[in-house]
XYZ file of C-alpha atoms in Angstrom:
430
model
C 3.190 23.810 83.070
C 3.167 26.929 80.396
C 6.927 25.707 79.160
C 5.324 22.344 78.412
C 1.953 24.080 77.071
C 4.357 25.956 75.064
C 5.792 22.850 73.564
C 2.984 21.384 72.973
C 1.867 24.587 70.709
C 5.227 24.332 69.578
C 4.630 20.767 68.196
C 0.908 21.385 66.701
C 2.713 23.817 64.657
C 5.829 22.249 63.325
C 3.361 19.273 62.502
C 1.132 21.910 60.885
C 3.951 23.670 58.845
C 5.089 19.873 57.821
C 1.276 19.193 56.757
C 0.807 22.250 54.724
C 4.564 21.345 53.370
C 3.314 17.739 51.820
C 0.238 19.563 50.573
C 2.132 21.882 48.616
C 4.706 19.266 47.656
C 1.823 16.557 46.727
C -0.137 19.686 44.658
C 3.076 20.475 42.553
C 3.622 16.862 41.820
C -0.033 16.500 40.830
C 0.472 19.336 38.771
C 3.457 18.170 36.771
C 1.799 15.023 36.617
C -1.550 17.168 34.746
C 0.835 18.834 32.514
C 2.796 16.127 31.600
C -0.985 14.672 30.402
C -1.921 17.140 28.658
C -3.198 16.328 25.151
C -1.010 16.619 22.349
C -1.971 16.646 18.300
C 0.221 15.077 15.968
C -0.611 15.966 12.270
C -0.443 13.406 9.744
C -0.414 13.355 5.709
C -2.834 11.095 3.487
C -2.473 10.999 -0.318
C -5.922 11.503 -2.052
C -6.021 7.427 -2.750
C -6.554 6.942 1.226
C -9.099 9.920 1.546
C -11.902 7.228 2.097
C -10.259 5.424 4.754
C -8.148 7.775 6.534
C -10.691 10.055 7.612
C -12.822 7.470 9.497
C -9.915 6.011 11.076
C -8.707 9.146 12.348
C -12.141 10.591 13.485
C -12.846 7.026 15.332
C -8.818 7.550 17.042
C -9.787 11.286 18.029
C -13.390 10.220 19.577
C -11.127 7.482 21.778
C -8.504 9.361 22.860
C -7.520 11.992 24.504
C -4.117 12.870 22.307
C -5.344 14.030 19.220
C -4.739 13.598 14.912
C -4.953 16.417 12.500
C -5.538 14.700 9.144
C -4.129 16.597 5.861
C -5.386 14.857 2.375
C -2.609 16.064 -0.342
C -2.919 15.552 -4.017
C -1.820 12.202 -4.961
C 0.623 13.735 -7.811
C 1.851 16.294 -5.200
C 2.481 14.727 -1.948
C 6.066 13.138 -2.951
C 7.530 16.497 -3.895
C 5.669 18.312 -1.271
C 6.771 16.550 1.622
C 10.286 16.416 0.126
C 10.187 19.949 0.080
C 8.623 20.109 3.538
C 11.079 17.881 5.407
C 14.107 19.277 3.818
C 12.492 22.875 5.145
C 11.484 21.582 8.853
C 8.233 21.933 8.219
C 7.080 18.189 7.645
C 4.218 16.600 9.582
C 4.908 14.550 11.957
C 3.913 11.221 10.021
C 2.703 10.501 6.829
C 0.934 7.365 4.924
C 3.657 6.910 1.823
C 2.887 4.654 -0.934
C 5.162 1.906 -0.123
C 7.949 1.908 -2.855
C 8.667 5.407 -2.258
C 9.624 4.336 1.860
C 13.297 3.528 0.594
C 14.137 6.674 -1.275
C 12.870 8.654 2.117
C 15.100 6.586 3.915
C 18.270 6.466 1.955
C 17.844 10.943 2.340
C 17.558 10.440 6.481
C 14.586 12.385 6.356
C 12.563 9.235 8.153
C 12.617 8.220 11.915
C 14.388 4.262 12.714
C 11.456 2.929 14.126
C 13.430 -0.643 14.388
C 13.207 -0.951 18.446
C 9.718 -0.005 18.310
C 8.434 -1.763 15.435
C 9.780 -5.582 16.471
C 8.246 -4.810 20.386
C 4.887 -5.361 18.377
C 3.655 -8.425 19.329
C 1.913 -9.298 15.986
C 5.033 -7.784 14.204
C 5.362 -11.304 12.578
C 1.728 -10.866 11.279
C 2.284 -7.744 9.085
C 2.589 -7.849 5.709
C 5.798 -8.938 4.177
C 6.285 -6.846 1.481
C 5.179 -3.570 3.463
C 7.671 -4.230 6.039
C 10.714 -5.232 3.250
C 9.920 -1.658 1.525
C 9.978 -0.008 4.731
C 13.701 -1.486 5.659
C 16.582 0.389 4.840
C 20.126 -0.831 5.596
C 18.726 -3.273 7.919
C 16.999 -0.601 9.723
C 13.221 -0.375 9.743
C 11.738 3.094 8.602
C 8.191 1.940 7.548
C 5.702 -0.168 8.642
C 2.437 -1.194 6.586
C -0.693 1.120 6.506
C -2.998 0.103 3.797
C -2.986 -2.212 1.243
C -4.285 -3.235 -2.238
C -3.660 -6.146 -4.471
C -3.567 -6.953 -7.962
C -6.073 -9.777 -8.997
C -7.816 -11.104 -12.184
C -10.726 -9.599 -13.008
C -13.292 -11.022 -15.635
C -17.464 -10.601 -16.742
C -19.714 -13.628 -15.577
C -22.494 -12.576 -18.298
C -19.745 -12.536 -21.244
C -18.293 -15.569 -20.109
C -21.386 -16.996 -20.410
C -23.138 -15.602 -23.137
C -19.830 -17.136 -24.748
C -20.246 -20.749 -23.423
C -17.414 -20.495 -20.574
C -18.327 -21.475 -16.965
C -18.984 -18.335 -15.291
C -17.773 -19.124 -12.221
C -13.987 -20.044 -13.193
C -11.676 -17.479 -13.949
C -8.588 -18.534 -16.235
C -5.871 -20.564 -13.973
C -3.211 -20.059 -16.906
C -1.608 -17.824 -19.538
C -2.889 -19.910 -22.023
C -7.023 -20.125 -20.462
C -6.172 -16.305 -20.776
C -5.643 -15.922 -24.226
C -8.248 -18.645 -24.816
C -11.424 -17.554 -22.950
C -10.462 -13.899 -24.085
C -10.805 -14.982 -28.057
C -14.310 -16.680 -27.011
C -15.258 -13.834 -25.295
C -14.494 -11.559 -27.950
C -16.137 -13.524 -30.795
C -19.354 -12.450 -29.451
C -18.802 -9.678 -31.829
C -19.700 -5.773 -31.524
C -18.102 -3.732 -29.021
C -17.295 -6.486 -27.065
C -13.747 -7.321 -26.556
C -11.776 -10.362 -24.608
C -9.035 -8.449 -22.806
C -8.366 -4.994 -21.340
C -5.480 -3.427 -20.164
C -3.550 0.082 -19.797
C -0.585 -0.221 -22.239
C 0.976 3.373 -21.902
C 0.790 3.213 -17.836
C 4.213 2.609 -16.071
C 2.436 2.210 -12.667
C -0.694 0.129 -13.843
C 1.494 -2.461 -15.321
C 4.086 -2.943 -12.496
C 1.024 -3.893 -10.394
C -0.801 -6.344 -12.968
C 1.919 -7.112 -15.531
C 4.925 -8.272 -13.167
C 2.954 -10.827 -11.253
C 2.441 -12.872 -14.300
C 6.309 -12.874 -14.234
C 7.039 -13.686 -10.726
C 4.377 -16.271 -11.051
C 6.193 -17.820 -13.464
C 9.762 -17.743 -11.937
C 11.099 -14.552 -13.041
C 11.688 -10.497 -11.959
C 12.722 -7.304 -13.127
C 15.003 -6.427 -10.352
C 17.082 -8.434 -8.001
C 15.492 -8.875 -4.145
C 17.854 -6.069 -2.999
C 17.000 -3.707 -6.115
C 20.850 -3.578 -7.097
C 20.315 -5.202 -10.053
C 18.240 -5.094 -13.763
C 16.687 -8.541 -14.420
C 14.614 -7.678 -17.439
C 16.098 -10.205 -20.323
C 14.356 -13.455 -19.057
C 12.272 -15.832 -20.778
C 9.285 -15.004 -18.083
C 9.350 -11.693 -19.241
C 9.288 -12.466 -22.915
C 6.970 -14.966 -22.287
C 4.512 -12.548 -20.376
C 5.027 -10.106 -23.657
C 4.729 -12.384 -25.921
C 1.179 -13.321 -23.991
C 0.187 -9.623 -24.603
C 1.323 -9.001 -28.041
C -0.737 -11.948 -29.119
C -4.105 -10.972 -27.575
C -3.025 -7.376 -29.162
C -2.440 -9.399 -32.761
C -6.210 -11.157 -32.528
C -7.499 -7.795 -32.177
C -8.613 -9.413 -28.570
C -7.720 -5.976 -26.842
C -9.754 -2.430 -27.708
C -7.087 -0.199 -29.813
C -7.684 2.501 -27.026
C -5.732 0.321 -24.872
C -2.045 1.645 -26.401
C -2.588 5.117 -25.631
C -4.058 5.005 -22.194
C -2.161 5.935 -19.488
C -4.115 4.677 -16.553
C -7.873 6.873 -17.492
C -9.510 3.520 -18.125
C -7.330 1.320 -16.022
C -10.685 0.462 -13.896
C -13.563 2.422 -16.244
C -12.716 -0.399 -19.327
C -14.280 -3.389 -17.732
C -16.441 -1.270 -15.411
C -18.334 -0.502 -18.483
C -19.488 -4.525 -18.763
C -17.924 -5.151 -22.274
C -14.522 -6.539 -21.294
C -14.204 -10.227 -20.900
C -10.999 -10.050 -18.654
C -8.794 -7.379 -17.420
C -5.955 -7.611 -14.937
C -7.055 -5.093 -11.757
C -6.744 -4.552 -8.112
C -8.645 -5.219 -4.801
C -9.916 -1.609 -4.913
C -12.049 -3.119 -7.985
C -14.233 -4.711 -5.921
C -15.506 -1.879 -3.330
C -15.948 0.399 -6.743
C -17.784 -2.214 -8.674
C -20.379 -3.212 -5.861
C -21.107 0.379 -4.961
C -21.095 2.284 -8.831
C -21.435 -0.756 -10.896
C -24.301 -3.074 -9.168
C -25.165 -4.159 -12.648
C -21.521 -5.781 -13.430
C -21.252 -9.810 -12.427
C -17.854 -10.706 -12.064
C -15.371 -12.959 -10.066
C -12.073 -12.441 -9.286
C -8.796 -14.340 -9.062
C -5.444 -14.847 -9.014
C -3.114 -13.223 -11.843
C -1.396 -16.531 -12.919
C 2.043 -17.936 -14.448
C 2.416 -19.245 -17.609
C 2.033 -22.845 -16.481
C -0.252 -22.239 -13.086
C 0.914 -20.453 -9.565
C -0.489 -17.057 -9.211
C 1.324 -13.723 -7.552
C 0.517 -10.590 -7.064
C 2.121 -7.013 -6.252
C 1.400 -5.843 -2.805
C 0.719 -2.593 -2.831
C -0.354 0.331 -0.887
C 1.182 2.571 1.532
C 3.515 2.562 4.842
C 3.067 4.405 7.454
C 6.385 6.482 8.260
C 7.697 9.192 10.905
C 9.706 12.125 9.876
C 12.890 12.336 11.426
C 12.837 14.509 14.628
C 9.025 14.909 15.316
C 8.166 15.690 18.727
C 5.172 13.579 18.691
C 6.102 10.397 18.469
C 4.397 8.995 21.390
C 1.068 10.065 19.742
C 1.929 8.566 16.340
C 2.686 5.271 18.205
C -0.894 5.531 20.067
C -2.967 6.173 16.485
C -0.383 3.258 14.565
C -1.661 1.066 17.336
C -5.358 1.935 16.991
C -4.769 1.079 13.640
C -3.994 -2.209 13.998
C -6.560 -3.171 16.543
C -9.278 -5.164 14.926
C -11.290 -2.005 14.989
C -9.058 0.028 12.973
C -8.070 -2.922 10.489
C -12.245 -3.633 10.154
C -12.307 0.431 9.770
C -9.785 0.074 6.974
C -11.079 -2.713 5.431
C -14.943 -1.236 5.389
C -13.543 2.114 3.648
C -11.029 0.509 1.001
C -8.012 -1.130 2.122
C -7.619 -4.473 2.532
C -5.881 -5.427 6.088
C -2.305 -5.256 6.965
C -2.000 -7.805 9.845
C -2.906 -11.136 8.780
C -3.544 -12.845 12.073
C -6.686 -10.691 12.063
C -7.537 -10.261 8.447
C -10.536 -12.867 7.909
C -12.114 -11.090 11.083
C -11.719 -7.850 9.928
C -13.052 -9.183 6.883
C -15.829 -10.958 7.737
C -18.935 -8.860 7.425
C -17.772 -7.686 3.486
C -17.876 -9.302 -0.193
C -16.448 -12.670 0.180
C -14.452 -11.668 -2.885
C -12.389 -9.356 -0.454
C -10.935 -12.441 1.344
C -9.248 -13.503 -2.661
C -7.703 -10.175 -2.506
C -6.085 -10.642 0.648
C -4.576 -14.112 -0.086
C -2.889 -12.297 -2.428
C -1.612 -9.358 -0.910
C -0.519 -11.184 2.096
C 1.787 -13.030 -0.420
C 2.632 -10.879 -2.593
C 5.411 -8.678 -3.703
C 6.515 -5.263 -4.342
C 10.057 -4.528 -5.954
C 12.379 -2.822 -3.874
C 14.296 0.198 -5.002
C 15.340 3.439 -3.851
C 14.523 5.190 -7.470
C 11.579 3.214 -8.031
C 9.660 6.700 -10.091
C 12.958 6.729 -12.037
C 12.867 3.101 -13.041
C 9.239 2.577 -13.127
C 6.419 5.237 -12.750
C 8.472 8.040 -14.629
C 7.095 8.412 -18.016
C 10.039 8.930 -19.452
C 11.541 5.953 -17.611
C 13.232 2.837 -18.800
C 9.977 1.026 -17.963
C 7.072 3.111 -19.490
C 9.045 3.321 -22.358
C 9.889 -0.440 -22.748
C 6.621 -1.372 -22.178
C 4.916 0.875 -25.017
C 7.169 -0.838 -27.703
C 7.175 -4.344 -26.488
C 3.421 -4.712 -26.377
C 2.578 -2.597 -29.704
C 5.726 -1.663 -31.309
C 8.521 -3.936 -33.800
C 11.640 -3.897 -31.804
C 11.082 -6.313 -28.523
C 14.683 -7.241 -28.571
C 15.591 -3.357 -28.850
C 13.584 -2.163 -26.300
C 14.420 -4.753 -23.895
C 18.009 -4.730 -24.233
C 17.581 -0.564 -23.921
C 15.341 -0.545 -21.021
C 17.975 -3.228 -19.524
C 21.012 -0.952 -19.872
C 19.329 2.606 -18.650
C 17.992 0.418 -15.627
C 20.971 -0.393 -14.761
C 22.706 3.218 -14.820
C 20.216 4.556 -13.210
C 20.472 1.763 -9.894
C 24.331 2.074 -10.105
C 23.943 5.845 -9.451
C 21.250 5.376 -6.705
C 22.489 5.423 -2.986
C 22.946 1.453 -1.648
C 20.843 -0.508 0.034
């Protein structure tokens, strides 16, 4: 009897030592489990153009989730150099919203994360915008993906165009319904003028001045950027569309020295008949300009069609971060219908246009032009897109300033034609 009493007690405590064993074991694995949980903060860089938007989005991710986004606004003429400078030093945030033509040049220096696998597992991948997602490829390899957007549209003044006899309600469809409603508007004399636009501004006129080209058949650069395409009879055509209205004294003599100042403020004052613009035109005019009636359209080609330049920014990852699996949770928030109403409420029109009218829906009708023609428009693709373009120095800038005011169209196009071309066949390839 006591040998098998002292089994029995021998049992109890074997099972005992066995239960206390799974506790332990199932507390440790509960633990890892907790740590592995834990919240992490990824931080993430804005230029000063999103610092509407990004904020609200980022405050609504952080209130839904329990990983976490530290939001840094930089200076829009700082944050290229400064995150140059930071990734090259390790100290880089962990993502960043770009503006979109700089995503190649990031690439092509391997300071950006191939985000290929990830980005095609999307399941409205397909639905992004086209022109984000070409900007954001790299050797085949996908390095970007779209953020925000903007783009460019014809603006023009429902009061002058009617004060001058036009129908208010129908922007020009044409080069030439340009040119003409511009000298009607400006014959209503004073300080009223027919056509407004930014003619020592690299960047202003990439956005408003090359759709009339593609619109009409042309480019400036081949679709894989290796090549100048400047000497075409689109682009003289588009000049000689400018120089004309510049001839007829149709645009304000301001209008050759401004370097992007009065891009928006021109026609925002109410005397400019017509002025090439962007989406953002729209949110700024409602809100500081309720006085202003205007409509907005396509920018057309010579003969009809329309284009636009898609604009913007992608969102990219630097190479390395540690906290990728939270920049993959707030990229997703993003484009939920939440975040893409978010972005659209705040300035940017959507990126995902399977969802765009909804995200749309409850703003100016006006928005819904703007994203027609983002969703189909373009952006040029280049790896030294500030050397060829925004630089002012640049073969651009300085082709521009002499083609639309200066004597020697030939000259300048021919030069601009031959220092775009050194300049690409230095640059790293596509």
């Amino acid at each position: 009897m006591r040998t098998l009493i002292a089994k029995l007690t021998l049992t109890r405590l074997t099972l005992t030592r066995l239960a206390l064993t799974k506790l332990t074991l199932t507390a440790a694995v509960l633990g890892c489990g907790l740590q592995f949980a834990a919240a992490e903060t990824a931080n993430i860089w804005v230029r000063a153009d999103g610092s509407n938007f990004m904020p609200r989005i980022v405050d609504a991710f952080n209130k839904a989730n329990k990983d976490q986004v530290k939001l840094d606004i930089i200076p829009n003429a700082e944050i290229i150099p400064k995150y140059g400078a930071a990734a090259a030093g390790g100290t880089a945030p962990d993502a960043l919203s770009l503006d979109l033509i700089y995503t190649p040049s990031f690439a092509a220096a391997g300071q950006l994360e191939d985000i290929t696998d990830w980005a095609k597992s999307l399941p409205y991948f397909a639905s992004l915008s086209p022109a984000h997602v070409k900007t954001g490829t790299y050797k085949d390899r996908i390095y970007g993906l779209p953020f925000s957007a903007d783009a460019s549209v014809l603006i023009w003044n429902k009061k002058l165009f009617k004060q001058a006899g036009l129908d208010p309600e129908k922007g020009p469809a044409n080069w030439a319904e340009i040119e003409a409603d511009a000298e009607k508007v400006n014959a209503l004399g004073g300080n009223i003028k027919g056509f407004y636009f930014s003619g020592n501004c690299g960047g202003c006129n990439i956005f408003t001045f090359t759709p009339l080209i593609w619109a009409s058949g042309g480019d400036i650069l081949s679709e894989d950027g290796s090549k100048a395409t400047l000497d075409s009879p689109q682009l003289r055509g588009a000049i000689d569309l400018y120089r004309s209205m510049v001839k007829k004294d149709l645009v304000p003599a301001g209008a050759q020295t401004d370097t992007g100042a009065n891009f928006f403020a021109a026609f925002a004052a109410g005397n400019i008949g017509i002025s090439p613009s962007g989406a953002f035109a729209i949110g700024a005019l409602n809100t500081q300009y309720p006085d202003v009636d205007y409509g907005v359209t396509f920018l057309p080609g010579k003969d009809g069609n329309w284009s636009s330049f898609a604009g913007g920014d992608n969102f990219v990852v630097t190479k390395g971060t540690k906290k990728l699996a939270v920049v993959k949770e707030f990229l997703d928030f993003a484009y939920s219908l939440e975040g893409q109403t978010i972005l659209a409420k705040y300035g940017s029109l959507p990126v995902r246009g399977d969802i765009a009218k909804d995200a749309l829906k409850e703003l100016d009708p006006r928005y819904q032009i703007a994203a027609e023609a983002m969703a189909k428009g373009k952006t040029p693709y280049s790896v030294v897109f500030n050397d060829l373009i925004n630089s002012a120095n640049g073969p651009w800038t300085q082709m521009i300033k002499e083609v639309f005011f200066g004597d020697d169209v030939d000259g300048a196009i021919a030069n601009a034609q031959e220092t775009m071309q050194s300049i690409i066949d230095q640059a790293p390839r596509k």
